[in-house]
Coordinates of C-alpha atoms and ligand atoms in Angstrom, one line a residue:
X1 CA 102.6 146.4 131.3
X2 CA 99.5 144.7 132.5
X3 CA 98.0 142.0 130.4
X4 CA 94.9 143.7 129.0
X5 CA 92.4 140.9 129.3
X6 CA 89.5 140.6 131.7
X7 CA 86.5 138.4 131.9
X8 CA 83.3 140.4 131.8
X9 CA 79.8 139.3 132.3
X10 CA 77.8 141.9 130.5
X11 CA 74.4 141.6 132.1
X12 CA 74.1 145.4 132.2
X13 CA 74.6 145.6 128.5
X14 CA 72.1 142.8 128.0
X15 CA 69.3 144.5 129.9
X16 CA 70.0 147.7 128.2
X17 CA 69.7 146.2 124.8
X18 CA 66.5 144.4 125.9
X19 CA 64.9 147.8 126.5
X20 CA 66.2 149.4 123.4
X21 CA 65.6 146.8 120.8
X22 CA 62.6 144.7 121.8
X23 CA 60.5 146.5 119.3
X24 CA 62.8 146.7 116.4
X25 CA 63.5 143.2 115.3
X26 CA 60.4 141.1 115.5
X27 CA 60.0 138.0 113.3
X28 CA 62.2 139.3 110.5
X29 CA 64.7 136.6 110.7
X30 CA 64.4 133.3 108.8
X31 CA 66.0 130.1 109.8
X32 CA 67.7 128.7 106.7
X33 CA 70.6 126.4 106.9
X34 CA 71.6 126.5 103.3
X35 CA 71.2 129.8 101.6
X36 CA 70.5 129.1 97.9
X37 CA 71.2 131.2 94.9
X38 CA 68.6 133.9 94.3
X39 CA 68.0 134.5 98.0
X40 CA 67.6 138.1 99.1
X41 CA 67.5 140.2 102.3
X42 CA 66.2 143.7 102.9
X43 CA 66.8 145.8 106.0
X44 CA 63.2 145.9 107.2
X45 CA 61.8 142.5 106.2
X46 CA 63.6 139.2 106.0
X47 CA 66.6 141.1 107.3
X48 CA 68.9 138.2 108.1
X49 CA 69.6 134.5 107.7
X50 CA 69.8 132.6 110.9
X51 CA 72.1 129.8 111.9
X52 CA 70.5 126.4 112.5
X53 CA 70.0 126.9 116.3
X54 CA 69.0 130.6 115.7
X55 CA 72.0 131.9 117.7
X56 CA 73.8 133.8 115.0
X57 CA 72.5 135.9 112.1
X58 CA 74.0 137.2 108.9
X59 CA 72.3 140.2 107.3
X60 CA 71.4 143.8 108.0
X61 CA 71.7 145.5 111.3
X62 CA 71.0 149.1 112.2
X63 CA 73.8 151.6 112.2
X64 CA 73.3 155.3 112.5
X65 CA 70.4 156.3 110.2
X66 CA 70.9 153.3 108.0
X67 CA 72.0 149.7 107.9
X68 CA 75.2 147.8 107.7
X69 CA 75.8 144.1 106.8
X70 CA 77.4 141.6 109.1
X71 CA 77.2 138.8 111.6
X72 CA 75.6 139.3 115.0
X73 CA 73.9 137.5 117.9
X74 CA 70.4 137.1 116.7
X75 CA 67.4 138.9 118.2
X76 CA 67.5 141.4 121.0
X77 CA 71.2 141.1 121.2
X78 CA 71.5 142.3 117.7
X79 CA 73.9 145.0 118.9
X80 CA 76.5 142.3 119.6
X81 CA 78.0 142.6 116.1
X82 CA 80.9 140.2 115.6
X83 CA 81.8 140.8 112.0
X84 CA 81.1 143.6 109.5
X85 CA 81.3 143.6 105.7
X86 CA 83.1 146.5 104.2
X87 CA 83.2 148.2 107.6
X88 CA 84.3 151.6 106.3
X89 CA 81.5 151.9 103.7
X90 CA 78.7 154.3 104.7
X91 CA 75.5 152.7 106.1
X92 CA 72.9 152.0 103.4
X93 CA 69.2 153.2 103.3
X94 CA 66.3 150.8 103.8
X95 CA 65.8 150.4 100.0
X96 CA 69.1 148.4 99.7
X97 CA 69.0 144.7 99.0
X98 CA 71.5 142.0 99.8
X99 CA 71.5 139.3 97.1
X100 CA 73.2 135.9 96.6
X101 CA 72.7 136.2 92.9
X102 CA 71.7 133.4 90.6
X103 CA 75.2 133.8 89.1
X104 CA 76.8 133.0 92.5
X105 CA 77.9 136.5 93.7
X106 CA 77.1 138.0 97.1
X107 CA 76.4 141.6 96.6
X108 CA 74.7 144.6 98.1
X109 CA 72.4 146.4 95.7
X110 CA 71.1 149.9 95.9
X111 CA 68.8 151.8 93.5
X112 CA 70.7 153.7 90.8
X113 CA 74.1 152.6 92.0
X114 CA 76.6 149.9 91.3
X115 CA 76.5 146.6 93.2
X116 CA 78.9 146.4 96.2
X117 CA 80.7 143.1 96.5
X118 CA 80.8 141.6 99.9
X119 CA 83.5 138.9 99.6
X120 CA 86.0 139.9 96.9
X121 CA 85.7 136.4 95.5
X122 CA 86.6 135.7 91.9
X123 CA 85.0 132.2 92.0
X124 CA 81.2 131.7 91.9
X125 CA 79.4 130.4 95.0
X126 CA 76.8 127.7 94.7
X127 CA 75.3 128.3 98.2
X128 CA 76.1 129.9 101.5
X129 CA 75.5 129.0 105.2
X130 CA 75.3 130.8 108.5
X131 CA 76.9 128.3 110.8
X132 CA 76.2 128.0 114.5
X133 CA 79.8 128.8 115.3
X134 CA 79.2 132.4 114.0
X135 CA 81.1 131.7 110.8
X136 CA 79.3 132.8 107.6
X137 CA 80.5 130.6 104.8
X138 CA 80.3 130.4 101.0
X139 CA 80.7 127.1 99.1
X140 CA 81.5 126.4 95.5
X141 CA 79.9 123.7 93.3
X142 CA 82.2 121.0 94.7
X143 CA 81.1 121.9 98.3
X144 CA 84.5 123.4 99.2
X145 CA 84.5 126.4 101.4
X146 CA 85.7 129.3 99.2
X147 CA 85.1 132.2 101.6
X148 CA 84.4 132.5 105.3
X149 CA 83.9 135.4 107.6
X150 CA 86.3 133.7 110.2
X151 CA 89.1 134.4 107.7
X152 CA 88.4 138.2 107.7
X153 CA 88.0 139.2 111.3
X154 CA 87.2 142.9 112.1
X155 CA 87.4 143.5 115.9
X156 CA 86.3 140.2 117.2
X157 CA 87.1 136.5 117.3
X158 CA 84.6 133.8 118.5
X159 CA 85.2 130.4 120.1
X160 CA 87.2 128.2 117.8
X161 CA 88.2 131.1 115.5
X162 CA 91.9 131.6 115.0
X163 CA 93.9 134.8 114.5
X164 CA 96.6 133.6 112.2
X165 CA 100.1 135.1 111.6
X166 CA 99.7 138.2 109.5
X167 CA 96.1 139.0 110.7
X168 CA 95.0 141.9 112.8
X169 CA 92.0 142.9 114.8
X170 CA 91.1 146.6 114.7
X171 CA 88.8 148.3 117.2
X172 CA 85.6 149.9 116.1
X173 CA 85.4 153.7 115.9
X174 CA 82.8 153.9 118.7
X175 CA 80.4 151.6 120.5
X176 CA 77.8 152.3 117.8
X177 CA 80.1 152.9 114.7
X178 CA 81.7 149.7 113.5
X179 CA 84.1 151.3 111.1
X180 CA 87.8 151.2 111.6
X181 CA 88.9 152.7 114.9
X182 CA 92.2 153.6 116.4
X183 CA 93.7 150.5 118.0
X184 CA 95.2 147.4 116.4
X185 CA 96.0 144.0 117.8
X186 CA 98.5 142.4 115.4
X187 CA 99.3 138.7 115.3
X188 CA 102.7 139.4 113.7
X189 CA 104.5 136.8 111.6
X190 CA 107.5 137.0 113.9
X191 CA 105.4 135.2 116.7
X192 CA 104.7 138.4 118.6
X193 CA 101.1 139.4 119.5
X194 CA 101.3 143.2 119.8
X195 CA 98.9 146.1 120.5
X196 CA 99.5 149.4 118.6
X197 CA 97.8 152.7 117.9
X198 CA 96.5 152.2 114.3
X199 CA 98.7 154.8 112.6
X200 CA 102.1 153.9 114.2
X201 CA 102.9 150.2 114.1
X202 CA 106.6 150.4 115.0
X203 CA 108.1 148.6 118.1
X204 CA 108.5 151.9 119.9
X205 CA 104.8 152.7 119.7
X206 CA 103.6 149.3 120.9
X207 CA 101.6 149.6 124.2
X208 CA 101.6 145.9 124.9
X209 CA 103.3 142.8 123.5
X210 CA 103.1 139.1 124.3
X211 CA 106.8 138.6 124.6
X212 CA 106.7 135.4 122.5
X213 CA 109.2 136.2 119.8
X214 CA 111.5 133.4 120.9
X215 CA 109.1 130.7 119.8
X216 CA 109.6 131.2 116.1
X217 CA 107.5 132.6 113.3
X218 CA 103.8 132.0 112.5
X219 CA 102.4 131.6 115.9
X220 CA 98.6 132.0 116.2
X221 CA 96.0 133.2 118.7
X222 CA 93.1 130.8 119.7
X223 CA 89.9 131.1 121.7
X224 CA 88.4 127.9 122.9
X225 CA 84.8 127.1 123.7
X226 CA 85.6 127.4 127.4
X227 CA 86.9 131.0 127.3
X228 CA 90.6 129.9 127.2
X229 CA 92.5 132.5 125.1
X230 CA 96.1 131.3 124.2
X231 CA 98.8 131.2 121.6
X232 CA 100.2 128.2 119.8
X233 CA 103.5 128.0 117.9
X234 CA 103.6 127.4 114.2
X235 CA 103.3 123.6 114.5
X236 CA 100.0 124.2 116.4
X237 CA 101.1 121.7 119.0
X238 CA 102.6 123.8 121.7
X239 CA 100.9 126.4 123.9
X240 CA 103.3 129.3 124.2
X241 CA 101.2 131.7 126.2
X242 CA 97.9 131.7 128.2
X243 CA 96.1 135.0 128.0
X244 CA 92.9 134.0 129.8
X245 CA 92.1 130.9 131.7
X246 CA 89.5 128.3 130.8
X247 CA 86.4 128.5 132.9
X248 CA 85.0 125.5 134.7
X249 CA 82.3 124.1 132.3
X250 CA 79.4 124.3 134.7
X251 CA 77.0 125.6 132.0
X252 CA 77.1 126.6 128.4
X253 CA 78.4 130.0 127.6
X254 CA 79.0 132.0 124.5
X255 CA 82.5 133.5 124.3
X256 CA 84.0 136.2 122.2
X257 CA 87.1 138.2 122.3
X258 CA 87.2 141.8 121.0
X259 CA 89.6 144.7 120.8
X260 CA 87.4 147.3 122.3
X261 CA 87.0 151.0 121.5
X262 CA 89.4 151.9 124.3
X263 CA 92.1 149.7 122.9
X264 CA 91.9 147.0 125.5
X265 CA 91.1 143.5 124.3
X266 CA 88.7 141.6 126.5
X267 CA 87.1 138.1 126.6
X268 CA 83.4 138.3 127.1
X269 CA 81.0 135.5 128.2
X270 CA 77.3 135.2 128.0
X271 CA 75.4 132.4 129.7
X272 CA 73.5 130.5 127.0
X273 CA 70.6 130.0 129.4
X274 CA 70.3 133.8 129.9
X275 CA 70.5 134.4 126.2
X276 CA 67.7 131.8 125.6
X277 CA 65.6 133.4 128.3
X278 CA 65.9 136.9 126.7
X279 CA 65.0 135.5 123.3
X280 CA 61.9 133.9 124.9
X281 CA 60.9 137.3 126.4
X282 CA 61.4 138.9 123.0
X283 CA 59.2 136.3 121.2
X284 CA 56.5 136.7 123.8
X285 CA 56.3 140.4 123.2
Ligands
NAG1 C1 73.2 121.9 102.4 O1 73.7 121.6 101.1 C2 74.6 120.6 101.1 C3 75.2 120.4 99.7 O2 74.2 120.4 98.8 C4 74.0 119.3 101.6 O3 74.9 118.2 101.7 C5 73.4 119.5 103.0 O4 72.6 118.4 103.4 C6 72.4 120.7 103.0 N1 72.0 121.0 104.3 C7 70.7 121.3 104.6 C8 70.4 121.5 106.0 O5 69.8 121.3 103.8
NAG2 C1 60.0 137.7 103.0 O1 59.0 137.9 104.0 C2 57.7 137.9 103.6 C3 56.8 138.2 104.8 O2 57.2 139.4 105.3 C4 57.4 136.5 103.0 O3 56.0 136.5 102.5 C5 58.3 136.2 101.9 O4 58.1 134.9 101.5 C6 59.8 136.3 102.3 N1 60.6 136.2 101.2 C7 61.7 135.5 101.2 C8 62.5 135.4 99.9 O5 62.1 134.9 102.1
NAG3 C1 66.5 155.0 98.4 O1 66.6 155.7 99.7 C2 67.4 156.9 99.6 C3 67.5 157.4 101.1 O2 66.3 157.3 101.8 C4 66.7 157.9 98.8 O3 67.4 159.1 98.7 C5 66.5 157.3 97.4 O4 65.7 158.2 96.6 C6 65.8 156.0 97.4 N1 65.8 155.4 96.1 C7 64.7 154.9 95.6 C8 64.8 154.4 94.1 O5 63.6 154.7 96.2
NAG4 C1 86.1 124.4 94.6 O1 87.2 124.8 95.4 C2 88.2 123.8 95.5 C3 89.2 124.3 96.5 O2 89.5 125.6 96.2 C4 88.8 123.5 94.1 O3 89.8 122.5 94.3 C5 87.7 123.0 93.2 O4 88.1 122.8 92.0 C6 86.5 124.0 93.2 N1 85.4 123.5 92.5 C7 84.8 124.1 91.5 C8 83.6 123.4 90.9 O5 85.1 125.2 91.2
NAG5 C1 106.0 131.0 108.2 O1 105.2 131.3 107.1 C2 105.9 131.6 105.9 C3 104.9 132.0 104.9 O2 103.9 131.1 104.7 C4 106.8 130.5 105.5 O3 107.5 130.8 104.4 C5 107.7 130.1 106.7 O4 108.4 128.9 106.3 C6 106.9 129.8 107.9 N1 107.8 129.7 109.0 C7 107.6 128.7 110.0 C8 108.6 128.6 111.1 O5 106.6 128.0 110.0
NAG6 C1 106.6 124.0 118.4 O1 107.0 123.5 119.7 C2 107.3 122.1 119.7 C3 107.6 121.7 121.1 O2 108.4 122.6 121.8 C4 108.6 121.9 118.8 O3 108.9 120.6 118.7 C5 108.3 122.5 117.4 O4 109.4 122.4 116.6 C6 107.8 123.9 117.5 N1 107.5 124.4 116.2 C7 108.1 125.5 115.6 C8 107.6 125.8 114.2 O5 108.9 126.1 116.2

């Protein structure tokens, strides 16, 4: 079967989101490298925490009639969601609050209901950070990373993010609904990268496989900063399969790989200069 990877330049999507979202996300995002205990976000004001360069944001984004919590490209590209917290929970109304509590827990609070935990941690955080890589990270009091969104991928990996043996990417339900969809890309412990329909993960139902079982267990999937998507063996030293080629580095691009709604996984690139231009237009409006 054909390898289901393509490189796509999504200018069309970009201009579409420019028209749709120019009015919805003005000046609601705060640049804050270290997020301290007691910090809060709400869907309509101070809706997200930005990474240092302002590229990625962690916080609320619009979904259906409400809001979900996740990581996305900041600003007009807010629809480029790369991670979602508790993706199968219903969207929350605008009176919800996201809090990094003074006790060190990251929770979603809603009037008259119990707090919803975001991370599943049993250890208190001392601060959090939205990194420029797109990784949202929590630290403990000795500055060790105790949780990171890169360890809990939903349907996407970003540059320098690794899909480890035993991890899956699962498509979203639809272009606008980020809950669990119907296709799974599984980095199996046996060294095989395999695509399955979600409900039937047996060899006979696989619709694509990398054919890398002979390289031993615990292989992993990697996306580099130049769009190179490939697999390494357990030692991490040997490239056992190339899935997409590196692009010549003529200019800076933002790469991501996603298992799309149609079950195909694709590598996407976005020129950084174009992104910056669109952000400028947004700010000017
Ligand atoms: C974030 O906090 C850590 C640990 O306290 C500190 O080392 C670092 O300088 C802080 N970064 C910023 C940008 O304030
Ligand atoms: C939230 O935004 C308002 C302005 O809309 C600002 O006055 C306030 O300081 C912000 N609060 C926090 C916690 O960032
Ligand atoms: C919060 O918003 C929901 C949905 O709009 C509404 O049903 C509920 O009454 C609100 N709660 C409070 C305390 O305002
Ligand atoms: C922080 O986490 C590291 C690694 O998990 C652990 O060794 C350390 O004891 C923790 N520090 C605190 C203060 O909990
Ligand atoms: C693969 O990972 C498992 C679980 O961590 C470990 O027991 C096993 O030794 C690893 N195998 C190889 C070839 O690295
Ligand atoms: C990974 O490949 C290298 C080079 O072929 C080999 O030396 C190493 O043993 C391999 N690692 C595993 C865990 O198979």
